[in-house]
mmCIF file of C-alpha atoms in Angstrom:
data_model
loop_
_atom_site.group_PDB
_atom_site.id
_atom_site.type_symbol
_atom_site.label_atom_id
_atom_site.label_comp_id
_atom_site.label_asym_id
_atom_site.label_seq_id
_atom_site.Cartn_x
_atom_site.Cartn_y
_atom_site.Cartn_z
ATOM 1 C CA HIS A 117 -34.810 -11.241 -21.881
ATOM 2 C CA GLY A 118 -32.929 -14.342 -22.890
ATOM 3 C CA ALA A 119 -31.228 -14.643 -19.478
ATOM 4 C CA GLN A 120 -29.596 -17.888 -18.400
ATOM 5 C CA VAL A 121 -29.171 -18.733 -14.710
ATOM 6 C CA LEU A 122 -27.038 -21.897 -14.686
ATOM 7 C CA ASN A 123 -24.590 -23.654 -12.319
ATOM 8 C CA ASN A 124 -24.990 -21.182 -9.437
ATOM 9 C CA VAL A 125 -25.134 -21.577 -5.662
ATOM 10 C CA PHE A 126 -27.901 -19.667 -3.844
ATOM 11 C CA LEU A 127 -27.231 -20.219 -0.143
ATOM 12 C CA ASP A 128 -29.088 -18.915 2.927
ATOM 13 C CA CYS A 129 -31.993 -17.771 0.777
ATOM 14 C CA GLY A 130 -35.237 -16.767 2.421
ATOM 15 C CA ASP A 131 -35.884 -17.567 6.048
ATOM 16 C CA LEU A 132 -36.958 -20.487 8.188
ATOM 17 C CA ALA A 133 -40.416 -19.069 8.970
ATOM 18 C CA ARG A 134 -41.627 -18.793 5.369
ATOM 19 C CA ASP A 135 -41.132 -21.986 3.395
ATOM 20 C CA ASN A 136 -42.253 -20.437 0.113
ATOM 21 C CA ARG A 137 -39.188 -18.184 -0.037
ATOM 22 C CA GLY A 138 -35.716 -19.148 -1.118
ATOM 23 C CA TRP A 139 -35.971 -19.636 -4.834
ATOM 24 C CA TYR A 140 -34.836 -16.572 -6.685
ATOM 25 C CA SER A 141 -37.755 -15.185 -8.643
ATOM 26 C CA VAL A 142 -37.999 -14.399 -12.329
ATOM 27 C CA SER A 143 -40.621 -11.901 -13.440
ATOM 28 C CA LYS A 144 -43.182 -13.195 -15.914
ATOM 29 C CA GLU A 145 -42.401 -10.095 -17.992
ATOM 30 C CA ILE A 146 -38.985 -11.548 -18.802
ATOM 31 C CA THR A 147 -39.160 -13.822 -21.807
ATOM 32 C CA ASN A 148 -36.951 -16.636 -23.049
ATOM 33 C CA CYS A 149 -35.318 -17.158 -19.643
ATOM 34 C CA VAL A 150 -33.653 -20.422 -18.607
ATOM 35 C CA ALA A 151 -32.819 -21.369 -15.001
ATOM 36 C CA ASP A 152 -31.503 -24.844 -14.161
ATOM 37 C CA TYR A 153 -28.577 -26.786 -12.678
ATOM 38 C CA ASN A 154 -28.482 -24.462 -9.644
ATOM 39 C CA PHE A 155 -28.181 -25.256 -5.936
ATOM 40 C CA VAL A 156 -30.716 -23.415 -3.747
ATOM 41 C CA ALA A 157 -31.086 -23.697 0.036
ATOM 42 C CA LYS A 158 -32.746 -21.731 2.804
ATOM 43 C CA ASN A 159 -31.051 -20.830 6.068
ATOM 44 C CA GLY A 160 -29.707 -23.988 7.681
ATOM 45 C CA TYR A 161 -29.518 -25.777 4.284
ATOM 46 C CA GLY A 162 -33.268 -26.392 4.275
ATOM 47 C CA ALA A 163 -35.159 -27.124 1.086
ATOM 48 C CA VAL A 164 -37.702 -24.618 -0.157
ATOM 49 C CA LYS A 165 -41.255 -25.364 -1.220
ATOM 50 C CA GLN A 166 -41.459 -26.219 -4.892
ATOM 51 C CA GLY A 167 -44.102 -25.785 -7.527
ATOM 52 C CA THR A 168 -44.493 -27.943 -10.604
ATOM 53 C CA LYS A 169 -43.464 -25.548 -13.373
ATOM 54 C CA ALA A 170 -39.998 -24.403 -14.419
ATOM 55 C CA VAL A 171 -39.180 -20.818 -15.405
ATOM 56 C CA GLY A 172 -40.824 -19.945 -18.691
ATOM 57 C CA GLU A 173 -43.367 -22.768 -18.607
ATOM 58 C CA ASP A 174 -47.011 -21.796 -18.772
ATOM 59 C CA GLY A 175 -48.377 -21.099 -15.299
ATOM 60 C CA TYR A 176 -45.119 -21.104 -13.310
ATOM 61 C CA ASP A 177 -45.180 -19.382 -9.930
ATOM 62 C CA THR A 178 -42.500 -16.670 -9.707
ATOM 63 C CA LEU A 179 -41.738 -17.572 -6.070
ATOM 64 C CA LYS A 180 -42.424 -21.326 -5.975
ATOM 65 C CA TRP A 181 -41.128 -23.286 -8.937
ATOM 66 C CA PHE A 182 -38.448 -25.865 -9.559
ATOM 67 C CA GLU A 183 -35.541 -26.779 -11.780
ATOM 68 C CA TYR A 184 -35.455 -30.097 -13.582
ATOM 69 C CA HIS A 185 -31.750 -30.627 -12.779
ATOM 70 C CA GLY A 186 -31.323 -28.315 -9.776
ATOM 71 C CA ILE A 187 -30.584 -29.299 -6.182
ATOM 72 C CA ASN A 188 -33.056 -28.055 -3.568
ATOM 73 C CA GLY A 189 -31.567 -27.992 -0.061
ATOM 74 C CA GLY A 190 -28.874 -29.968 1.704
ATOM 75 C CA ASN A 191 -25.280 -29.228 2.612
ATOM 76 C CA PRO A 192 -23.399 -28.137 -0.532
ATOM 77 C CA GLY A 193 -20.081 -29.465 0.807
ATOM 78 C CA PHE A 194 -17.707 -26.496 0.924
ATOM 79 C CA VAL A 195 -14.190 -26.709 2.392
ATOM 80 C CA ASP A 196 -14.812 -23.919 4.936
ATOM 81 C CA GLU A 197 -17.985 -21.944 4.364
ATOM 82 C CA GLY A 198 -17.395 -19.721 7.409
ATOM 83 C CA ALA A 199 -14.055 -18.578 5.968
ATOM 84 C CA LEU A 200 -15.642 -18.256 2.491
ATOM 85 C CA ASP A 201 -13.537 -21.114 1.140
ATOM 86 C CA LEU A 202 -16.192 -22.286 -1.305
ATOM 87 C CA ARG A 203 -14.129 -24.990 -2.977
ATOM 88 C CA LEU A 204 -15.870 -28.354 -2.975
ATOM 89 C CA VAL A 205 -14.992 -31.365 -0.819
ATOM 90 C CA PRO A 206 -14.745 -34.841 -2.413
ATOM 91 C CA ASN A 207 -18.273 -35.913 -1.378
ATOM 92 C CA SER A 208 -20.066 -32.671 -2.328
ATOM 93 C CA PRO A 209 -23.440 -33.200 -4.060
ATOM 94 C CA LEU A 210 -22.449 -30.374 -6.430
ATOM 95 C CA LEU A 211 -19.718 -32.487 -8.069
ATOM 96 C CA GLY A 212 -20.628 -33.197 -11.677
ATOM 97 C CA ALA A 213 -24.119 -31.739 -11.155
ATOM 98 C CA GLY A 214 -23.645 -28.695 -13.409
ATOM 99 C CA THR A 215 -24.194 -28.332 -17.116
ATOM 100 C CA ASN A 216 -21.347 -27.862 -19.581
ATOM 101 C CA LEU A 217 -20.924 -24.168 -20.364
ATOM 102 C CA SER A 218 -17.684 -24.494 -22.350
ATOM 103 C CA PHE A 219 -19.309 -22.552 -25.193
ATOM 104 C CA LEU A 220 -19.080 -19.523 -22.850
ATOM 105 C CA PHE A 221 -15.906 -20.199 -20.820
ATOM 106 C CA GLY A 222 -13.720 -23.135 -19.858
ATOM 107 C CA ALA A 223 -12.012 -22.256 -16.568
ATOM 108 C CA ASP A 224 -13.236 -21.761 -13.015
ATOM 109 C CA LYS A 225 -12.632 -18.774 -10.696
ATOM 110 C CA GLN A 226 -9.051 -19.977 -10.021
ATOM 111 C CA GLY A 227 -8.257 -20.695 -13.659
ATOM 112 C CA ALA A 228 -8.636 -24.501 -13.401
ATOM 113 C CA MET A 229 -10.098 -26.018 -16.553
ATOM 114 C CA ARG A 230 -13.585 -27.454 -16.126
ATOM 115 C CA GLY A 231 -13.285 -30.404 -18.512
ATOM 116 C CA SER A 232 -16.320 -32.468 -19.481
ATOM 117 C CA HIS A 233 -17.946 -32.879 -16.016
ATOM 118 C CA TRP A 234 -18.963 -29.498 -14.673
ATOM 119 C CA ASP A 235 -19.564 -28.831 -10.997
ATOM 120 C CA ILE A 236 -22.138 -26.360 -9.688
ATOM 121 C CA GLY A 237 -20.485 -23.241 -8.268
ATOM 122 C CA ALA A 238 -17.473 -21.027 -8.888
ATOM 123 C CA PHE A 239 -14.819 -23.700 -8.305
ATOM 124 C CA GLN A 240 -14.306 -26.952 -10.197
ATOM 125 C CA PHE A 241 -13.276 -29.732 -7.800
ATOM 126 C CA GLN A 242 -9.544 -30.437 -7.945
ATOM 127 C CA PRO A 243 -8.462 -33.688 -6.235
ATOM 128 C CA GLY A 244 -5.998 -32.916 -3.429
ATOM 129 C CA ALA A 245 -6.598 -29.160 -3.536
ATOM 130 C CA THR A 246 -9.060 -29.223 -0.638
ATOM 131 C CA ASP A 247 -6.493 -30.943 1.590
ATOM 132 C CA ARG A 248 -5.188 -27.440 2.267
ATOM 133 C CA PRO A 249 -7.970 -25.550 4.086
ATOM 134 C CA GLY A 250 -7.147 -21.862 4.224
ATOM 135 C CA ALA A 251 -5.043 -22.011 1.057
ATOM 136 C CA GLU A 252 -5.097 -18.866 -1.038
ATOM 137 C CA VAL A 253 -8.591 -18.869 -2.529
ATOM 138 C CA PRO A 254 -10.173 -15.918 -4.320
ATOM 139 C CA ARG A 255 -12.934 -14.557 -2.124
ATOM 140 C CA PRO A 256 -16.361 -14.137 -3.723
ATOM 141 C CA SER A 257 -17.206 -10.637 -4.825
ATOM 142 C CA ALA A 258 -20.604 -9.115 -5.387
ATOM 143 C CA PRO A 259 -21.786 -9.297 -8.997
ATOM 144 C CA GLY A 260 -22.529 -6.099 -10.877
ATOM 145 C CA GLY A 261 -25.386 -5.078 -13.123
ATOM 146 C CA LEU A 262 -28.104 -6.838 -11.135
ATOM 147 C CA ARG A 263 -31.500 -5.489 -10.191
ATOM 148 C CA LEU A 264 -33.121 -6.436 -6.893
ATOM 149 C CA VAL A 265 -36.885 -6.855 -6.873
ATOM 150 C CA LEU A 266 -38.529 -7.341 -3.480
ATOM 151 C CA HIS A 267 -41.764 -9.263 -3.206
ATOM 152 C CA PRO A 268 -44.037 -8.417 -0.264
#
């Protein structure tokens, strides 16, 4: 209750055969939840089917809803996704598309300050930094304390 899902990348969600999968779901039993400013894409960067209600709004569908400021599908623009180098390239659609979370933290995964224009994802774009593919980049690690709920 009171969860906030903001500025995240959800990549390779769902599958190509079922276009109503891909959005993460939020149980209607959870109250006061906010989810926005996230990037979500199915396998192959495809968009997922959207509803018309955001999380917490009356009548939202737990598997088919939308975010007012989120990005649904498309190439997120990582330096080298295959090598898990998830820093952003200069023309990434995630640049400046996040919301300011400086009331919670101010630096990205590498310690770079976010400033006033927040990017979606773990790494704030740093001009010139992506000119070095394969540079020492912290690899993503699995988050803890999560609960997985499977929908048939």
